[in-house]
Coordinates of C-alpha atoms in Angstrom, one line a residue:
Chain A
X1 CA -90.6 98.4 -19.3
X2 CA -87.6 100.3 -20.8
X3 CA -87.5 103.8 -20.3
X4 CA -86.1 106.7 -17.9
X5 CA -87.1 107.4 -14.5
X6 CA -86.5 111.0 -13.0
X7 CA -87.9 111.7 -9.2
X8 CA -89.2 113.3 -7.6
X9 CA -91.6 114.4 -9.4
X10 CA -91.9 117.8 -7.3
X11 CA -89.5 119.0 -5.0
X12 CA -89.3 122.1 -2.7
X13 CA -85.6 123.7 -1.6
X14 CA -85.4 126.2 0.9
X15 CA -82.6 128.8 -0.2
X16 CA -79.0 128.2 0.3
X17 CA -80.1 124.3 0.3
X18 CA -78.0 122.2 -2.4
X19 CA -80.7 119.1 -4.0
X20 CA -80.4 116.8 -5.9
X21 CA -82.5 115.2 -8.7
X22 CA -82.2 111.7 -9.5
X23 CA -82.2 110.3 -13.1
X24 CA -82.2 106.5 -14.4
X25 CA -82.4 105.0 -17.2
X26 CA -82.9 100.8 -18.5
X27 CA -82.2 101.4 -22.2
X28 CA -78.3 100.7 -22.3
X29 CA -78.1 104.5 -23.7
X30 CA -74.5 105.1 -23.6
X31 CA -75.0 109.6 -23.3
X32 CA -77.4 111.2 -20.7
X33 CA -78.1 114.8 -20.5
X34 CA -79.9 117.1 -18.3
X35 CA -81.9 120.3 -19.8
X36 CA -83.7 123.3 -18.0
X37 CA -86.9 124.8 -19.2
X38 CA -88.3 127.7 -17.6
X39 CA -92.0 129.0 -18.3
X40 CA -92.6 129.2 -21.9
X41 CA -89.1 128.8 -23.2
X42 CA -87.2 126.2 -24.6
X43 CA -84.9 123.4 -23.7
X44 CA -80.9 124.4 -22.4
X45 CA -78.2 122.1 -21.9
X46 CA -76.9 121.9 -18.2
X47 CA -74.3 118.8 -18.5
X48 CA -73.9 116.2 -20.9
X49 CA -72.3 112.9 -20.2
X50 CA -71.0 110.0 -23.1
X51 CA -69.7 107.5 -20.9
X52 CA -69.6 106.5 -17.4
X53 CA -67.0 108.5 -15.3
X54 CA -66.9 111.2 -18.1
X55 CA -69.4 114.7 -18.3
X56 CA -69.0 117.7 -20.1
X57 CA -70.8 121.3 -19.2
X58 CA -73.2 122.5 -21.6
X59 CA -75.0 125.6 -21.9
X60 CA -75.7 127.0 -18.2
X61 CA -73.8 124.5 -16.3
X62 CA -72.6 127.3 -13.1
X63 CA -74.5 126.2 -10.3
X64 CA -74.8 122.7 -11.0
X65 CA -72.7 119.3 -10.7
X66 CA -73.2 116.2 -11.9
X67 CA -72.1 112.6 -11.6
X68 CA -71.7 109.4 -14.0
X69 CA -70.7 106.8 -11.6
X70 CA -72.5 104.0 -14.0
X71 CA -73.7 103.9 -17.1
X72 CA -77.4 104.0 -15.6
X73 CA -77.8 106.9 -13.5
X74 CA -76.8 110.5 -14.3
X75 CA -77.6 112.8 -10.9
X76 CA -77.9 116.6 -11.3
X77 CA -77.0 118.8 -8.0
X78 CA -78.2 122.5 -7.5
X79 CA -76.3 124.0 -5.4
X80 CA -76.5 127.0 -3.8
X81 CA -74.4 128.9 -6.1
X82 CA -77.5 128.8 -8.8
X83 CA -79.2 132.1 -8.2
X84 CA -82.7 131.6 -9.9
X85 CA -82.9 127.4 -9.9
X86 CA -86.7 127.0 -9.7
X87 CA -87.4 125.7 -12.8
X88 CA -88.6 122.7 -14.9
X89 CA -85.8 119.7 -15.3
X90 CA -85.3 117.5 -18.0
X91 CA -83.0 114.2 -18.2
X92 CA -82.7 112.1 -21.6
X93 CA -80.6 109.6 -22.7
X94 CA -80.0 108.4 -26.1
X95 CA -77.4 106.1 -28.2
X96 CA -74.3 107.3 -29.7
X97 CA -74.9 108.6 -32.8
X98 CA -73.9 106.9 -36.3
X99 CA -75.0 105.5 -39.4
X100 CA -78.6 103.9 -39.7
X101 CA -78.7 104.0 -35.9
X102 CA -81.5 105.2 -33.9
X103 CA -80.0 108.2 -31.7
X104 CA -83.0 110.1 -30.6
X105 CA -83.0 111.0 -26.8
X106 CA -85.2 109.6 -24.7
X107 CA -86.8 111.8 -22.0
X108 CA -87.8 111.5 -18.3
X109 CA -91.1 112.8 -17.3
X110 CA -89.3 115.8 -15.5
X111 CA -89.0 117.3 -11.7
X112 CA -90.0 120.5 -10.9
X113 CA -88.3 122.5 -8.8
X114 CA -89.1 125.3 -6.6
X115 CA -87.4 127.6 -4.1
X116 CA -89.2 128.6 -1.2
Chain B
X1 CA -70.5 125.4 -31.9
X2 CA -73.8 124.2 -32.9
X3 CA -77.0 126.6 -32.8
X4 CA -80.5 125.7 -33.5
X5 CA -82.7 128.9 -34.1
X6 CA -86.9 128.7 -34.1
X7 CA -88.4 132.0 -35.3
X8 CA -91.9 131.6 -34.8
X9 CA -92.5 131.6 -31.1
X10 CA -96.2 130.8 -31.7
X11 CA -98.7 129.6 -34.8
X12 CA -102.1 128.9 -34.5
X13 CA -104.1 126.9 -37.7
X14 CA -107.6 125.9 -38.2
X15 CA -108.0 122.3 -37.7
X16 CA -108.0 120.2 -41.1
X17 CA -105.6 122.8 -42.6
X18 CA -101.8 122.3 -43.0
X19 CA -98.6 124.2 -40.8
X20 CA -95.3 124.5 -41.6
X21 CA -93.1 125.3 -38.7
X22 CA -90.1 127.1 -39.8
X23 CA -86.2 125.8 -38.1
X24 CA -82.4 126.9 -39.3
X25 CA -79.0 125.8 -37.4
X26 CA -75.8 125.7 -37.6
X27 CA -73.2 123.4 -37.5
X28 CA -69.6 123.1 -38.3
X29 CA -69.9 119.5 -38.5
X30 CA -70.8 117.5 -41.7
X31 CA -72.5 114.4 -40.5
X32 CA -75.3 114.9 -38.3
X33 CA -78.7 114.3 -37.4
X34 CA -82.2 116.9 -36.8
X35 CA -84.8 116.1 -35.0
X36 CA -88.8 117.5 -34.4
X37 CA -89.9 117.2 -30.7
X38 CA -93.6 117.7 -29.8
X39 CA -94.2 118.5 -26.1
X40 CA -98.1 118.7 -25.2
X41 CA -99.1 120.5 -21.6
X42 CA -98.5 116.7 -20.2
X43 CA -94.3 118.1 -20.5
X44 CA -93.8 114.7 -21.9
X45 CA -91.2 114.7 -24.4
X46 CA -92.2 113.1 -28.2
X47 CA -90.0 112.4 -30.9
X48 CA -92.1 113.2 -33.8
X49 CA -89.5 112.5 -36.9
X50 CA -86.2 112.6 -37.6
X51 CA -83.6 113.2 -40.6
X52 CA -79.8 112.0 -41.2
X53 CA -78.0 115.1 -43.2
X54 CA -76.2 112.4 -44.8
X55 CA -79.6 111.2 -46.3
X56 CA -80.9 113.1 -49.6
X57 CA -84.9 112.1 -49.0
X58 CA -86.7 114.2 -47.1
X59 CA -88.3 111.6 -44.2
X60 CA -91.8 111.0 -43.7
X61 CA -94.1 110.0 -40.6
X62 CA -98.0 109.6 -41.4
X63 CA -98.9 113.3 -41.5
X64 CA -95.5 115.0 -40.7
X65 CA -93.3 115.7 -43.0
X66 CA -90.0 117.7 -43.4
X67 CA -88.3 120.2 -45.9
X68 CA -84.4 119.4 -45.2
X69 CA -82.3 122.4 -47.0
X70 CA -79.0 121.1 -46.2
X71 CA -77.0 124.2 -47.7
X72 CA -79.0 126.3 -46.3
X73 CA -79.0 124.9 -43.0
X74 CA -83.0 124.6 -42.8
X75 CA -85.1 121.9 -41.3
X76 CA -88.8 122.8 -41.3
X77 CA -91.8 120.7 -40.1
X78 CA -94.8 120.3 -42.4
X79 CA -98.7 119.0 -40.3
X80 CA -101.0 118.2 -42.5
X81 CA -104.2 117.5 -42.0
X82 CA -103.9 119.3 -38.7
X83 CA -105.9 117.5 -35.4
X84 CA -107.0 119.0 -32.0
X85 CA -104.3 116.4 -30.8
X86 CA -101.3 118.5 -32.2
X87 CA -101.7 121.2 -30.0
X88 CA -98.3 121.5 -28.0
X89 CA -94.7 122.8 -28.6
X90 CA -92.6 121.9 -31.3
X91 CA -88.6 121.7 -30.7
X92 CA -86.3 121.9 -33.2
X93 CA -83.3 119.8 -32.6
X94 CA -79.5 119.0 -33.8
X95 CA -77.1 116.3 -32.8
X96 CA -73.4 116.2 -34.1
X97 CA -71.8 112.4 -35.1
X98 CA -69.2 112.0 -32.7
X99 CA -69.9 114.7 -29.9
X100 CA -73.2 113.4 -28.7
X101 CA -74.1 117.1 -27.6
X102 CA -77.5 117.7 -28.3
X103 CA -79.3 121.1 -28.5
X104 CA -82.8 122.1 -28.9
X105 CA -83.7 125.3 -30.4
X106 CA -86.4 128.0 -28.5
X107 CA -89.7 126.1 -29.8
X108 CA -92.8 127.2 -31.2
X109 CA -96.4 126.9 -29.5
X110 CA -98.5 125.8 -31.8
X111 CA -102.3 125.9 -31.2
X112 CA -104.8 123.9 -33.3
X113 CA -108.4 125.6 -33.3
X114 CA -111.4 123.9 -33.9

């Protein structure tokens, strides 16, 4: 079955710990992105990436890395530098966008993070 | 930059009845698309419809609809004939041509009673 795979599904980091949060997808999407939502609130852009080898930072991106070493798998890194990371994470993928062409994202069933 | 603002943090309806949830953006790109997410307490993600701002119709899926004000930058969700089912949160969302970046806007809970 086609679709995206994020795991684990929980995961526990003591502080000062970097983790990281695996993300794979079998749809051929060419852009991946990875979202935080905390409790209640709504979806914001960590890093976004178009094309293998190539990422760009969206909206919260300090504290985290990420990596697009092929086209199918977009890891996300919280490092230690992110002062509040326990939180609900989000990867998607999606086509490029143009005419007549189906470019929703496609989401993972999430990992949720906690700092203990 | 692009923004995608969602004023109505939650709504609640009587099932049967009709919702319209309420989205504006804003973009300095011409070409783009918007998109309706549904999220129930599973967190699973749902496209619920979508609309090209190239395209003058409004779209249509089953019992969602959309009102697509392109000069005024608005993108509203209509339910009707609302079901227990559609109890979750609604995302508003907006993708540029060209920059793949895609942003979601704050959501609104909406709760369905029987």
């Amino acid at each position: 079955d086609g679709g995206i795979t994020q795991s684990p599904k929980y995961l526990f980091r003591k502080e000062g710990q970097n983790v990281t949060l695996s993300c794979e997808q079998n749809l051929n999407h060419d852009a991946m992105y990875w979202y935080r939502q905390d409790p209640g609130q709504g979806l914001r852009l960590i890093y976004y990436s178009q094309i293998v080898n190539d990422f760009q930072k969206g909206d919260i991106a300090e504290g985290y890395s990420v990596s697009r070493e092929k086209k199918e798998s977009f890891p996300l890194t919280v490092t230690s530098a992110q002062k509040n990371p326990t939180a609900f994470y989000l990867c998607a993928s999606s086509n490029f966008t143009g005419y007549d062409m189906n470019t929703e994202a496609f989401f993972g069933q999430g990992t949720r993070l906690t700092v203990v | 930059a692009q923004t995608v603002t969602q004023s109505q943090p939650e709504m609640s309806v009587q099932e049967a009845e009709t919702v319209t949830l309420s989205c504006t953006y804003d973009t300095s790109e011409s070409n783009y698309y918007l998109f309706w997410y549904k999220q129930p307490p599973s967190r699973q993600m749902i496209l619920v419809i979508r609309q090209e701002a190239y395209k003058q119709q409004n779209a249509t899926e089953n019992r969602f609809s959309v009102n697509f004000q392109k000069a005024a930058k608005s993108f509203s969700l209509k339910i009707s004939d609302s079901q227990l089912g559609d109890t979750a949160m609604y995302f508003c969302a907006l993708k540029s041509f060209g920059n793949e970046k895609l942003t979601f806007g704050t959501g609104t809970r909406l709760t369905i009673i029987p």
